[in-house]
Short mmCIF file of C-alpha atoms in Angstrom, two decimals:
data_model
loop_
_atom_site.label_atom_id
_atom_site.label_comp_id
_atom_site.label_asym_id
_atom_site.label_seq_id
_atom_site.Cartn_x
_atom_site.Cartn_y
_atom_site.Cartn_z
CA UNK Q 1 -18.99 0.03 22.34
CA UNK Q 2 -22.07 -1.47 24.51
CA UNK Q 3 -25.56 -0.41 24.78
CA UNK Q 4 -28.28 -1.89 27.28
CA UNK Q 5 -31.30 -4.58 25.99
CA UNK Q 6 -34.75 -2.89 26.74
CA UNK Q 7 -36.24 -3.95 29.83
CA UNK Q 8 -38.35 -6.82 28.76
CA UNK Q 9 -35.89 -8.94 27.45
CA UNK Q 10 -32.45 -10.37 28.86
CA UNK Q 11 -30.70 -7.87 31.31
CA UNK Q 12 -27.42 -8.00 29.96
CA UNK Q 13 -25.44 -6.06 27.27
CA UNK Q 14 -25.07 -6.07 23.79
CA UNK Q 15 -20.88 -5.71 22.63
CA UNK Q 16 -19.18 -5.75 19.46
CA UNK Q 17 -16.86 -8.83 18.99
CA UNK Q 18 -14.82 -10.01 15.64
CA UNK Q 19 -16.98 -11.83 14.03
CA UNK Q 20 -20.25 -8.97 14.12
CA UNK Q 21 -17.43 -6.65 12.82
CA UNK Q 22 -16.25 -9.06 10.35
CA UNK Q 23 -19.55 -9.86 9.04
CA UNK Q 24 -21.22 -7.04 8.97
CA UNK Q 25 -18.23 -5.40 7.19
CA UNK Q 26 -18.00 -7.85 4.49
CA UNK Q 27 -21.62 -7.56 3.87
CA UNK Q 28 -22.03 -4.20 3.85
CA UNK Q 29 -18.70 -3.77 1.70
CA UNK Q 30 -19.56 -6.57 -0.93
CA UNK Q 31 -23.45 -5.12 -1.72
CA UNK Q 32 -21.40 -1.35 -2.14
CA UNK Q 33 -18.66 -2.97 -4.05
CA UNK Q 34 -21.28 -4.77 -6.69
CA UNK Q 35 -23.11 -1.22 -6.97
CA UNK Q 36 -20.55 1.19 -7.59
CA UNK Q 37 -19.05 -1.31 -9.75
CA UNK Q 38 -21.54 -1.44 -12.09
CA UNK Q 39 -20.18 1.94 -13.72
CA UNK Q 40 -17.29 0.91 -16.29
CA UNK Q 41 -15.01 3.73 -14.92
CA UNK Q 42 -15.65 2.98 -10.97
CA UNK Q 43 -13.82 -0.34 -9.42
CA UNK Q 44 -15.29 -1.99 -6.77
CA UNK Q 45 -12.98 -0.56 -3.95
CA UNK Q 46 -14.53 2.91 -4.04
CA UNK Q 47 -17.52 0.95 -2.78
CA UNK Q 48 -15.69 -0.33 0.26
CA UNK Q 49 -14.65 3.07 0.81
CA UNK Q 50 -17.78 4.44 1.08
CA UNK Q 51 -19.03 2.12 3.52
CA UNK Q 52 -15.72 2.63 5.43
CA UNK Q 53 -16.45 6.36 5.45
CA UNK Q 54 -19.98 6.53 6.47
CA UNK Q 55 -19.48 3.89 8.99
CA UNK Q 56 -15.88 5.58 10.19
CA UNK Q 57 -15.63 8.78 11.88
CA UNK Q 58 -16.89 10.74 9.05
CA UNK Q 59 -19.95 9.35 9.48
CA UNK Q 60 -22.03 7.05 12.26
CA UNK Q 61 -18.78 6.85 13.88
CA UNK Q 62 -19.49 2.86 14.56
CA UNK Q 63 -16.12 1.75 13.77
CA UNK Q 64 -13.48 3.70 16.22
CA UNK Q 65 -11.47 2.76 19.37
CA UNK Q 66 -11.38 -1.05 19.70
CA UNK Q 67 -13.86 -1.90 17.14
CA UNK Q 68 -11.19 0.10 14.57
CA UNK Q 69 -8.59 -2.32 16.32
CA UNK Q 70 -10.27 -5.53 15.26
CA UNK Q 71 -10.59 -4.66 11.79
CA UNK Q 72 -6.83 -3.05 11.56
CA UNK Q 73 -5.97 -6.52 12.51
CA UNK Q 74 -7.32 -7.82 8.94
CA UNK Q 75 -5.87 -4.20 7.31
CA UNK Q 76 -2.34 -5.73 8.12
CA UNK Q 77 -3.08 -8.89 6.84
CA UNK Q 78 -4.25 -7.40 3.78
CA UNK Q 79 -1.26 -4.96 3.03
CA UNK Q 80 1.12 -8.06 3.29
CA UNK Q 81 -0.88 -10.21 0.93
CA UNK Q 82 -0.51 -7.42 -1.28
CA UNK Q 83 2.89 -5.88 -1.01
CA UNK Q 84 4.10 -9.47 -1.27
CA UNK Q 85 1.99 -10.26 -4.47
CA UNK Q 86 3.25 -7.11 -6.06
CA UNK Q 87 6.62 -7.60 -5.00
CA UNK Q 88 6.46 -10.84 -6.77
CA UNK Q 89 6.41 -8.51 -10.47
CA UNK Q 90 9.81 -7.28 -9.53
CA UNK Q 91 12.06 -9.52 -11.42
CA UNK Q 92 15.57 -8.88 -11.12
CA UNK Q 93 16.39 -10.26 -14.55
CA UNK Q 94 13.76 -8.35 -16.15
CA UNK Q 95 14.89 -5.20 -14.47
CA UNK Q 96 18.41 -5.82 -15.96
CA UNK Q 97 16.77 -5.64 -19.24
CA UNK Q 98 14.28 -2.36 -18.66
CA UNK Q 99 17.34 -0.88 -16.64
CA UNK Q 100 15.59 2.23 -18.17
CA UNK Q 101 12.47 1.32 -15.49
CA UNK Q 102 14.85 1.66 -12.55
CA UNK Q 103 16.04 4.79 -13.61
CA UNK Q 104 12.71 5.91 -13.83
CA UNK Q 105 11.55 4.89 -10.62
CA UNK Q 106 15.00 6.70 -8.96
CA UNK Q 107 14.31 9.82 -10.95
CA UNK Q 108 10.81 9.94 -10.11
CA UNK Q 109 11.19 9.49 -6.67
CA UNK Q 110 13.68 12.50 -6.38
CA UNK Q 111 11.47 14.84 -8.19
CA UNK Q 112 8.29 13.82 -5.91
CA UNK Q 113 10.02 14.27 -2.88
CA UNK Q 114 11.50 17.46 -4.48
CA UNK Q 115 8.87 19.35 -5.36
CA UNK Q 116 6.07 18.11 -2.85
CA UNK Q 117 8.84 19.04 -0.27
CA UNK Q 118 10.09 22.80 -1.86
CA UNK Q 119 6.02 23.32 -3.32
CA UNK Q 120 4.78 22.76 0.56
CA UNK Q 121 7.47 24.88 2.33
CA UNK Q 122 7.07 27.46 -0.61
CA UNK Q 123 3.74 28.07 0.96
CA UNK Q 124 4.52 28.11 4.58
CA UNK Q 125 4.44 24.71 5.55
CA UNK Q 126 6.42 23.66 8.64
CA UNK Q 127 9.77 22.39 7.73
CA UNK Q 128 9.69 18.97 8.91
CA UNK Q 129 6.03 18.28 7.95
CA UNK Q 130 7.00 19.55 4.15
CA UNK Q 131 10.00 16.94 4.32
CA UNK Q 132 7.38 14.12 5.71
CA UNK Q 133 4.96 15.08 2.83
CA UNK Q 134 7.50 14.68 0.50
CA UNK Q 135 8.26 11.12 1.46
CA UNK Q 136 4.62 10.26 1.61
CA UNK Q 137 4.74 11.60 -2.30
CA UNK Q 138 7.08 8.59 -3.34
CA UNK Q 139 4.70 5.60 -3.08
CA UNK Q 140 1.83 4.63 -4.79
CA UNK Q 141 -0.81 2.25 -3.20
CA UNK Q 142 -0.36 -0.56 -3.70
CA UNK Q 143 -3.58 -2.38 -2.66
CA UNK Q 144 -6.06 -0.30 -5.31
CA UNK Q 145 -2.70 -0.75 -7.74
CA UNK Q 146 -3.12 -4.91 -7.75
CA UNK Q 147 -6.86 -5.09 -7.09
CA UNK Q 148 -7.94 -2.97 -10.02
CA UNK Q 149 -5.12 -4.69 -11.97
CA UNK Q 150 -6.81 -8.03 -11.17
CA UNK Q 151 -9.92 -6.64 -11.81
CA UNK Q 152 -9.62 -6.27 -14.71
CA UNK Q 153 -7.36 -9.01 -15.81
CA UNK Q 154 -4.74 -6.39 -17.14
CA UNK Q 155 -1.54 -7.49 -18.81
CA UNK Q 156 0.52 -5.81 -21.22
CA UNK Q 157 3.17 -3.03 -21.12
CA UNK Q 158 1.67 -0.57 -19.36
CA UNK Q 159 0.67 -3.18 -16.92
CA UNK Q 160 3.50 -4.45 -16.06
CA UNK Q 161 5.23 -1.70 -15.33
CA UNK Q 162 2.91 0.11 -12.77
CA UNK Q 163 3.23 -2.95 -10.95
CA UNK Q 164 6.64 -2.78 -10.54
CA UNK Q 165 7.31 0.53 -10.21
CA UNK Q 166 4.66 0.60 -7.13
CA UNK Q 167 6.56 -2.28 -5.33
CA UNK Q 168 9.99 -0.06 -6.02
CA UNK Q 169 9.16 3.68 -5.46
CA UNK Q 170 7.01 1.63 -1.99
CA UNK Q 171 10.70 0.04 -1.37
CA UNK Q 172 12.06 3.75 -2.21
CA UNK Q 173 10.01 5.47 0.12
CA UNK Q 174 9.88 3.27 2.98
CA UNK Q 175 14.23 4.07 2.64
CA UNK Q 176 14.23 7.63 2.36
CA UNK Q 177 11.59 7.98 5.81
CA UNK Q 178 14.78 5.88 7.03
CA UNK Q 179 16.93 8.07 5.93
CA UNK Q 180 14.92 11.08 6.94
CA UNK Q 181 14.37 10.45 10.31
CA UNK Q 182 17.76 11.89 11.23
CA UNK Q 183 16.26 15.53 10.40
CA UNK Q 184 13.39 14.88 12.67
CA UNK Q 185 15.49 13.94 15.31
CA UNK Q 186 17.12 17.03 14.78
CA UNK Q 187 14.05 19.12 14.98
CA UNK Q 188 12.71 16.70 18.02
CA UNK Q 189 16.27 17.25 19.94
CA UNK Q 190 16.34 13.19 19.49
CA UNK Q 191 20.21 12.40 19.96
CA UNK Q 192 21.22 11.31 17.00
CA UNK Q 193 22.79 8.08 17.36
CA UNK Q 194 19.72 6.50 19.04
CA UNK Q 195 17.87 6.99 15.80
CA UNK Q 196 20.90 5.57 13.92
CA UNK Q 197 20.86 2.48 15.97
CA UNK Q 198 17.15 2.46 15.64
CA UNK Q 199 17.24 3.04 12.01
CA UNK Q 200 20.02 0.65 11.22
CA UNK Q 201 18.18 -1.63 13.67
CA UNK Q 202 14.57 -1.76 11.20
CA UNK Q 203 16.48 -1.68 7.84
CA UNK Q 204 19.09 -4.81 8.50
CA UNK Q 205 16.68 -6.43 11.18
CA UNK Q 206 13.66 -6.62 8.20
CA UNK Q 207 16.02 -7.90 6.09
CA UNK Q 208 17.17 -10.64 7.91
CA UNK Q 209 13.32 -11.55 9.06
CA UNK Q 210 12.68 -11.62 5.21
CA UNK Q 211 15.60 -13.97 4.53
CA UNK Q 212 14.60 -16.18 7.93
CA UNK Q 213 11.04 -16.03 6.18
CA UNK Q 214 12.27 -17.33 2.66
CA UNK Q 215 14.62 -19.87 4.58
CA UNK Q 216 11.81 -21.28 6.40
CA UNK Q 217 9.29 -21.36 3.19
CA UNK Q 218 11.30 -22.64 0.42
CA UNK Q 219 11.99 -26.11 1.65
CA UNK Q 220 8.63 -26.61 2.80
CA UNK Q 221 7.98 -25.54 -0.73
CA UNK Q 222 10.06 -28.40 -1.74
CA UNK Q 223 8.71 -30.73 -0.08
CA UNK Q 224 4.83 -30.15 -0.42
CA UNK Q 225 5.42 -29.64 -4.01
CA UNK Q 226 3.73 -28.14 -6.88
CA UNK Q 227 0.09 -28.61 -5.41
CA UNK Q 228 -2.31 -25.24 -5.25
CA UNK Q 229 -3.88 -25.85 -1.87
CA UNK Q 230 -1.11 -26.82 0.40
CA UNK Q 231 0.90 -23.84 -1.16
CA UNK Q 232 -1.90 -21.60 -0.45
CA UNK Q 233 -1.76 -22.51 2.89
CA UNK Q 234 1.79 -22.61 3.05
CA UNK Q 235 2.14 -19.05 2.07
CA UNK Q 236 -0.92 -17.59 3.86
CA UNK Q 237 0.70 -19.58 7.36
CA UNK Q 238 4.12 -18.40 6.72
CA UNK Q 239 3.18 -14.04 5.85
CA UNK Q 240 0.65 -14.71 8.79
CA UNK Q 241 3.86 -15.83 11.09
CA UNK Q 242 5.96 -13.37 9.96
CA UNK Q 243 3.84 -10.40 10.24
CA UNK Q 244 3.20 -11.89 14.13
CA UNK Q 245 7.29 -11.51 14.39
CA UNK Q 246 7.42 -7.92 12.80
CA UNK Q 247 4.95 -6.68 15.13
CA UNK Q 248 6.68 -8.10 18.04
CA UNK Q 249 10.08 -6.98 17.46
CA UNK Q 250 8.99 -4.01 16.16
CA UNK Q 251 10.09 -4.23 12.52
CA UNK Q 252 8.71 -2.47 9.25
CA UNK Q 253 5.68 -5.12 8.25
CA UNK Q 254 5.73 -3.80 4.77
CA UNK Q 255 9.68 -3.61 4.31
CA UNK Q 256 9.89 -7.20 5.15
CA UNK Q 257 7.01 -8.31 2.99
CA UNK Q 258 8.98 -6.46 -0.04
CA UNK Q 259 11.98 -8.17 0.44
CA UNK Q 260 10.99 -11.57 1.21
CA UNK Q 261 8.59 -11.58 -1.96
CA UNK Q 262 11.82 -10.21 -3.91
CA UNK Q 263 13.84 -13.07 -2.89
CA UNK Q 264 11.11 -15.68 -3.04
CA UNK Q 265 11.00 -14.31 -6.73
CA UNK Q 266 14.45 -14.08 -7.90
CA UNK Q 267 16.18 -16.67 -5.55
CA UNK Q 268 13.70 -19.56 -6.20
CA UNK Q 269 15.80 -21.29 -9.36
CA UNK Q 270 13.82 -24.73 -9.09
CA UNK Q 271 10.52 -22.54 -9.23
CA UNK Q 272 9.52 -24.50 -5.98
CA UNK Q 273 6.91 -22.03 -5.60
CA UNK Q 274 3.94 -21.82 -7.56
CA UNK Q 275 2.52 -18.36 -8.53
CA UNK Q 276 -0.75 -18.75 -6.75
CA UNK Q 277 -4.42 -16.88 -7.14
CA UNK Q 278 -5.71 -15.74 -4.12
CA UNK Q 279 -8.66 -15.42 -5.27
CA UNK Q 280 -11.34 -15.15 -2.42
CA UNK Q 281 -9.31 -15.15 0.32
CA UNK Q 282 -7.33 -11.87 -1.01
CA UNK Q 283 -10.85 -10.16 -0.94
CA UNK Q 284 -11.99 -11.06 2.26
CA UNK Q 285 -8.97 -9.37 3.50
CA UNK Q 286 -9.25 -6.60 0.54
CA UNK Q 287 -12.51 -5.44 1.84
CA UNK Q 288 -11.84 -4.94 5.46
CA UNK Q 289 -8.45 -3.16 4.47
CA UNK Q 290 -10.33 -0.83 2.47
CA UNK Q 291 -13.26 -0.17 4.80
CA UNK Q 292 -10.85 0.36 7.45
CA UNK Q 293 -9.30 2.85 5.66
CA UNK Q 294 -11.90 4.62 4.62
CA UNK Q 295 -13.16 4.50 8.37
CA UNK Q 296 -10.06 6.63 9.19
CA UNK Q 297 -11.51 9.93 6.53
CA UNK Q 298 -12.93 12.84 7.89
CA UNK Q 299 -14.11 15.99 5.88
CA UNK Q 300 -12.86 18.19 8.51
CA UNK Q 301 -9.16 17.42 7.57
CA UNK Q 302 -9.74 18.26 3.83
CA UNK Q 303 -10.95 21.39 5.41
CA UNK Q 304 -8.50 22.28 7.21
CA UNK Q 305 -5.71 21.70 4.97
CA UNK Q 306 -7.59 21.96 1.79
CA UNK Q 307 -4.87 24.39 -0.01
CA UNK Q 308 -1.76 22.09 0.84
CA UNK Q 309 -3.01 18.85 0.10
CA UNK Q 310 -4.08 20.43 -3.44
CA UNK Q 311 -0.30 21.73 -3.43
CA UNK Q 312 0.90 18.34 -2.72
CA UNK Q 313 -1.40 16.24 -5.09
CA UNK Q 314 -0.55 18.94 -8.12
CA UNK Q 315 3.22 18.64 -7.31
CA UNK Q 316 3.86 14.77 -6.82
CA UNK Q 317 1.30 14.26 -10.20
CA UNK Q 318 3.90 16.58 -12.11
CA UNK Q 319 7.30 15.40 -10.29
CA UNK Q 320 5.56 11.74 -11.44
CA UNK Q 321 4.88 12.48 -15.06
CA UNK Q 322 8.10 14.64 -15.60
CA UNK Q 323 10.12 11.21 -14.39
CA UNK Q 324 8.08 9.28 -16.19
CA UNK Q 325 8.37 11.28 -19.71
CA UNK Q 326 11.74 11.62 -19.49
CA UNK Q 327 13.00 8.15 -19.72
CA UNK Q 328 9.80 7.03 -22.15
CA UNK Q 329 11.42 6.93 -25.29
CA UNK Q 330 14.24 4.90 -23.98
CA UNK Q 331 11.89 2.55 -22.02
CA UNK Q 332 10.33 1.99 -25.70
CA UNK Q 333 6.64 3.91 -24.86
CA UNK Q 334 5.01 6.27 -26.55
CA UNK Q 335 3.55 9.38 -24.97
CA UNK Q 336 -0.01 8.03 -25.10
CA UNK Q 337 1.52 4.87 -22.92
CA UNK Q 338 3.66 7.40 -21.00
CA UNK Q 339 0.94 9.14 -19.78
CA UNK Q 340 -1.52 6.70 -19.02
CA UNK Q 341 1.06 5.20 -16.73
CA UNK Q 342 1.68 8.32 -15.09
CA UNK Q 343 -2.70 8.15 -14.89
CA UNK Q 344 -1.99 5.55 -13.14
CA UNK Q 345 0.13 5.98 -10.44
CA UNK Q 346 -1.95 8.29 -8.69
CA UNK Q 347 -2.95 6.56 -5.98
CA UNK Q 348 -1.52 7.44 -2.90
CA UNK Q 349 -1.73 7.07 1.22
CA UNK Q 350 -1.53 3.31 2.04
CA UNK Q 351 2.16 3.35 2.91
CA UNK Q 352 2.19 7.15 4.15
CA UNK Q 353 -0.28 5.34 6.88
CA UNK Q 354 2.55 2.62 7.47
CA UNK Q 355 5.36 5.23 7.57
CA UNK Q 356 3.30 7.28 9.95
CA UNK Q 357 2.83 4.93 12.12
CA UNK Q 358 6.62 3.68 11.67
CA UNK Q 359 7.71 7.57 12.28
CA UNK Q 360 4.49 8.44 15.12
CA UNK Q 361 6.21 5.58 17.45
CA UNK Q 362 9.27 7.50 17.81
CA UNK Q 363 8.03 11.09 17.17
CA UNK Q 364 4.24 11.44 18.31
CA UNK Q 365 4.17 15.55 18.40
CA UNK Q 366 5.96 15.81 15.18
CA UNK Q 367 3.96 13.73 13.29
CA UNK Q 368 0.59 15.07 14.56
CA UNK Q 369 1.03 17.85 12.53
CA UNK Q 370 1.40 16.21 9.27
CA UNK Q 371 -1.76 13.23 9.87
CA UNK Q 372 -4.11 16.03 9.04
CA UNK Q 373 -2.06 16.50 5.58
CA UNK Q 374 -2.16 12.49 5.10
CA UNK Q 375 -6.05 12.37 5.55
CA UNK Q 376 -6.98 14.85 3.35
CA UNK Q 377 -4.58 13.63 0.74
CA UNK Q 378 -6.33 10.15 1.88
CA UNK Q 379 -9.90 11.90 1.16
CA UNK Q 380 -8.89 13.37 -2.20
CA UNK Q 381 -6.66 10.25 -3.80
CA UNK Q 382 -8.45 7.28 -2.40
CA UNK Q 383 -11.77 7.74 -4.29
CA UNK Q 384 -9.81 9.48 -7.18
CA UNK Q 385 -7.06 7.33 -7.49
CA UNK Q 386 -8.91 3.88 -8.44
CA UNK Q 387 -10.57 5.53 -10.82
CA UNK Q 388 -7.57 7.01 -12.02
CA UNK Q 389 -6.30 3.60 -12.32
CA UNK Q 390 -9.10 1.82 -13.23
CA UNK Q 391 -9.58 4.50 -16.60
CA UNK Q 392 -5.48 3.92 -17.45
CA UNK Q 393 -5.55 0.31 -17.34
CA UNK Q 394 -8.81 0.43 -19.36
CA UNK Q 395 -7.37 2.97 -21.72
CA UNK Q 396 -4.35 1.37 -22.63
CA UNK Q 397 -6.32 -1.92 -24.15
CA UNK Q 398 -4.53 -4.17 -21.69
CA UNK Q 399 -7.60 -5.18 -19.69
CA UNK Q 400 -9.57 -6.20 -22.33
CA UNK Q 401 -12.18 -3.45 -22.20
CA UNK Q 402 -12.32 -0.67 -24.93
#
């Protein structure tokens, strides 16, 4: 995007570059954060969301084409930082205790997929974008899940487990559009055994990056020892290197950030590696993620596929608490805890963005179909779901507000 200087000043032209975008962005997003965040109930991300929105193609339309680029750039960064602090609550040992928690998250992903699936083709939704939507239905966000859990400082039961079930059911779904993606070849006349290779390809290849990763890390670890800067950097160099080697071999970013904090976590018996704050430099990268994907929402698609994305939002919110309920008693919660973690889990879209993208690479026409069913899920559950959140957490009395 360029424009032309009047006249009577210097003839040449004025052009976006990163740091304008990064700036302004910030700016803009910190002022909206502190305002809407001065309402108990409303965390600061719905601010960046606004600005993303009116700046985005709902709006001005200032951030599209390659200024959109720039800040998807930080976006990646972002959802790494997260998915890798998140995946850093899912501890193996832990989980062998609360095996109850892993049936949970199994069950409940079933049932979302289910009945967002069956509920969309019920009303006379194409077949492959009701099996899509039903994936989609399996994560939760994981970025408004961790910053409104940081927020507010939360720890406790309830706590706890929405963190871990979001980095599982995100593991979950991020497997079944794997496992899917036979179907669509199917409907796309795909032969089959190209998407097997390519499938078997992302799933073992992310794996072994994530291993590589924690092989690389954990001696450097070692030998830095327990000091908070030089781990910060540490970690911060090595997801930054290993999100540059996911992109080039063309490897999940968000599968390989699950495993490697997983191992990191559970494989680290010397605890090597500190459990660092990331304080400021997880916001930075917070905010443009959030503005960026609030750039991408557009009224129009809520329009246009206003009745199924209500279909889909009722159906994975009921699949959710029904898998939830089931297993509370076991899990030691009560119903009140029950459903404020169901509450909580609303918050949807980040990774049905990734997995787009994953499944658009291979399968552009088919999944143009179902991106105007992921924005207007995106329009609905972005600016609901931190609130959502936000009002669980709260609820529960593990953030420290009443």
């Amino acid at each position: 995007m360029e424009w032309a200087l009047p006249s009577f000043t210097l003839a040449q032209t004025l052009q976006w570059n990163a740091l304008l975008v990064f700036g302004g962005l910030l700016l803009f997003g910190l002022i909206a954060g502190y305002v809407v965040s001065k309402s108990p109930w409303v965390p600061r991300i719905t601010g960046y969301l606004l600005v993303g929105f009116l700046l985005g193609s709902g709006g001005f339309n200032l951030l599209s084409g390659e200024v959109l680029k720039v800040t998807n750039i930080f976006a990646d960064i972002a959802v790494a930082l997260v998915v890798y602090q998140l995946g850093r609550y899912v501890d193996i040992g832990w989980l062998r205790r609360e095996k109850w928690l892993m049936i949970t998250v199994a069950v409940s992903a079933v049932l979302c997929f289910g009945f967002v699936s069956i509920a969309l083709t019920w009303f006379g939704t194409d077949s492959v974008m009701a099996l899509l939507g039903g994936v989609m239905a399996i994560a939760t966000a994981p970025a408004v899940v961790l910053v409104v859990l940081r927020d507010l400082k939360a720890e406790g039961q309830v706590t706890r487990r929405l963190a871990a079930m979001t980095a599982l059911n995100n593991f979950v779904a991020v497997l079944a559009a794997y496992a899917l993606l036979p179907v669509i070849a199917h409907e796309a006349g795909t032969p089959v055994w190209t998407l097997i290779q390519h499938t078997l390809y992302s799933l073992v290849g992310s794996a072994i990056l994530a291993y590589l990763t924690y092989w690389l890390m954990m001696p450097l670890a070692r030998l830095l020892g327990r000091e908070n800067s030089s781990q910060f950097v540490l970690v911060i160099s090595v997801i930054a290197l290993a999100i540059g080697v996911a992109h080039a071999l063309h490897l999940p970013v968000m599968l390989t950030m699950l495993i490697f904090a997983i191992l990191s976590k559970n494989l680290d018996r010397q605890f090597d590696l500190m459990e660092l704050e990331f304080g400021v430099a997880n916001e930075l990268f917070v905010v443009m993620l959030f503005v960026t994907v609030g750039a991408s929402m557009r009224l129009s698609d809520l329009g246009l596929l206003g009745f199924s994305v209500l279909i889909l939002i009722a159906a994975r919110f009921l699949a959710m608490g029904l898998g939830i309920f089931l297993f509370a008693r076991f899990a030691r919660m009560n119903w009140r805890q029950a459903g404020l973690l169901t509450l909580g889990t609303l918050p949807m879209t980040e990774v049905g963005v990734g997995l787009m993208q994953t499944v658009s690479s291979l399968y552009p026409h088919t999944t143009a179909n179902v991106l105007p069913l992921l924005a207007g899920s995106m329009v609905v559950l972005e600016f609901l779901g931190p609130v959502a959140t936000q009002f669980a957490l709260i609820k529960s009395g593990e953030s420290g507000r009443e």
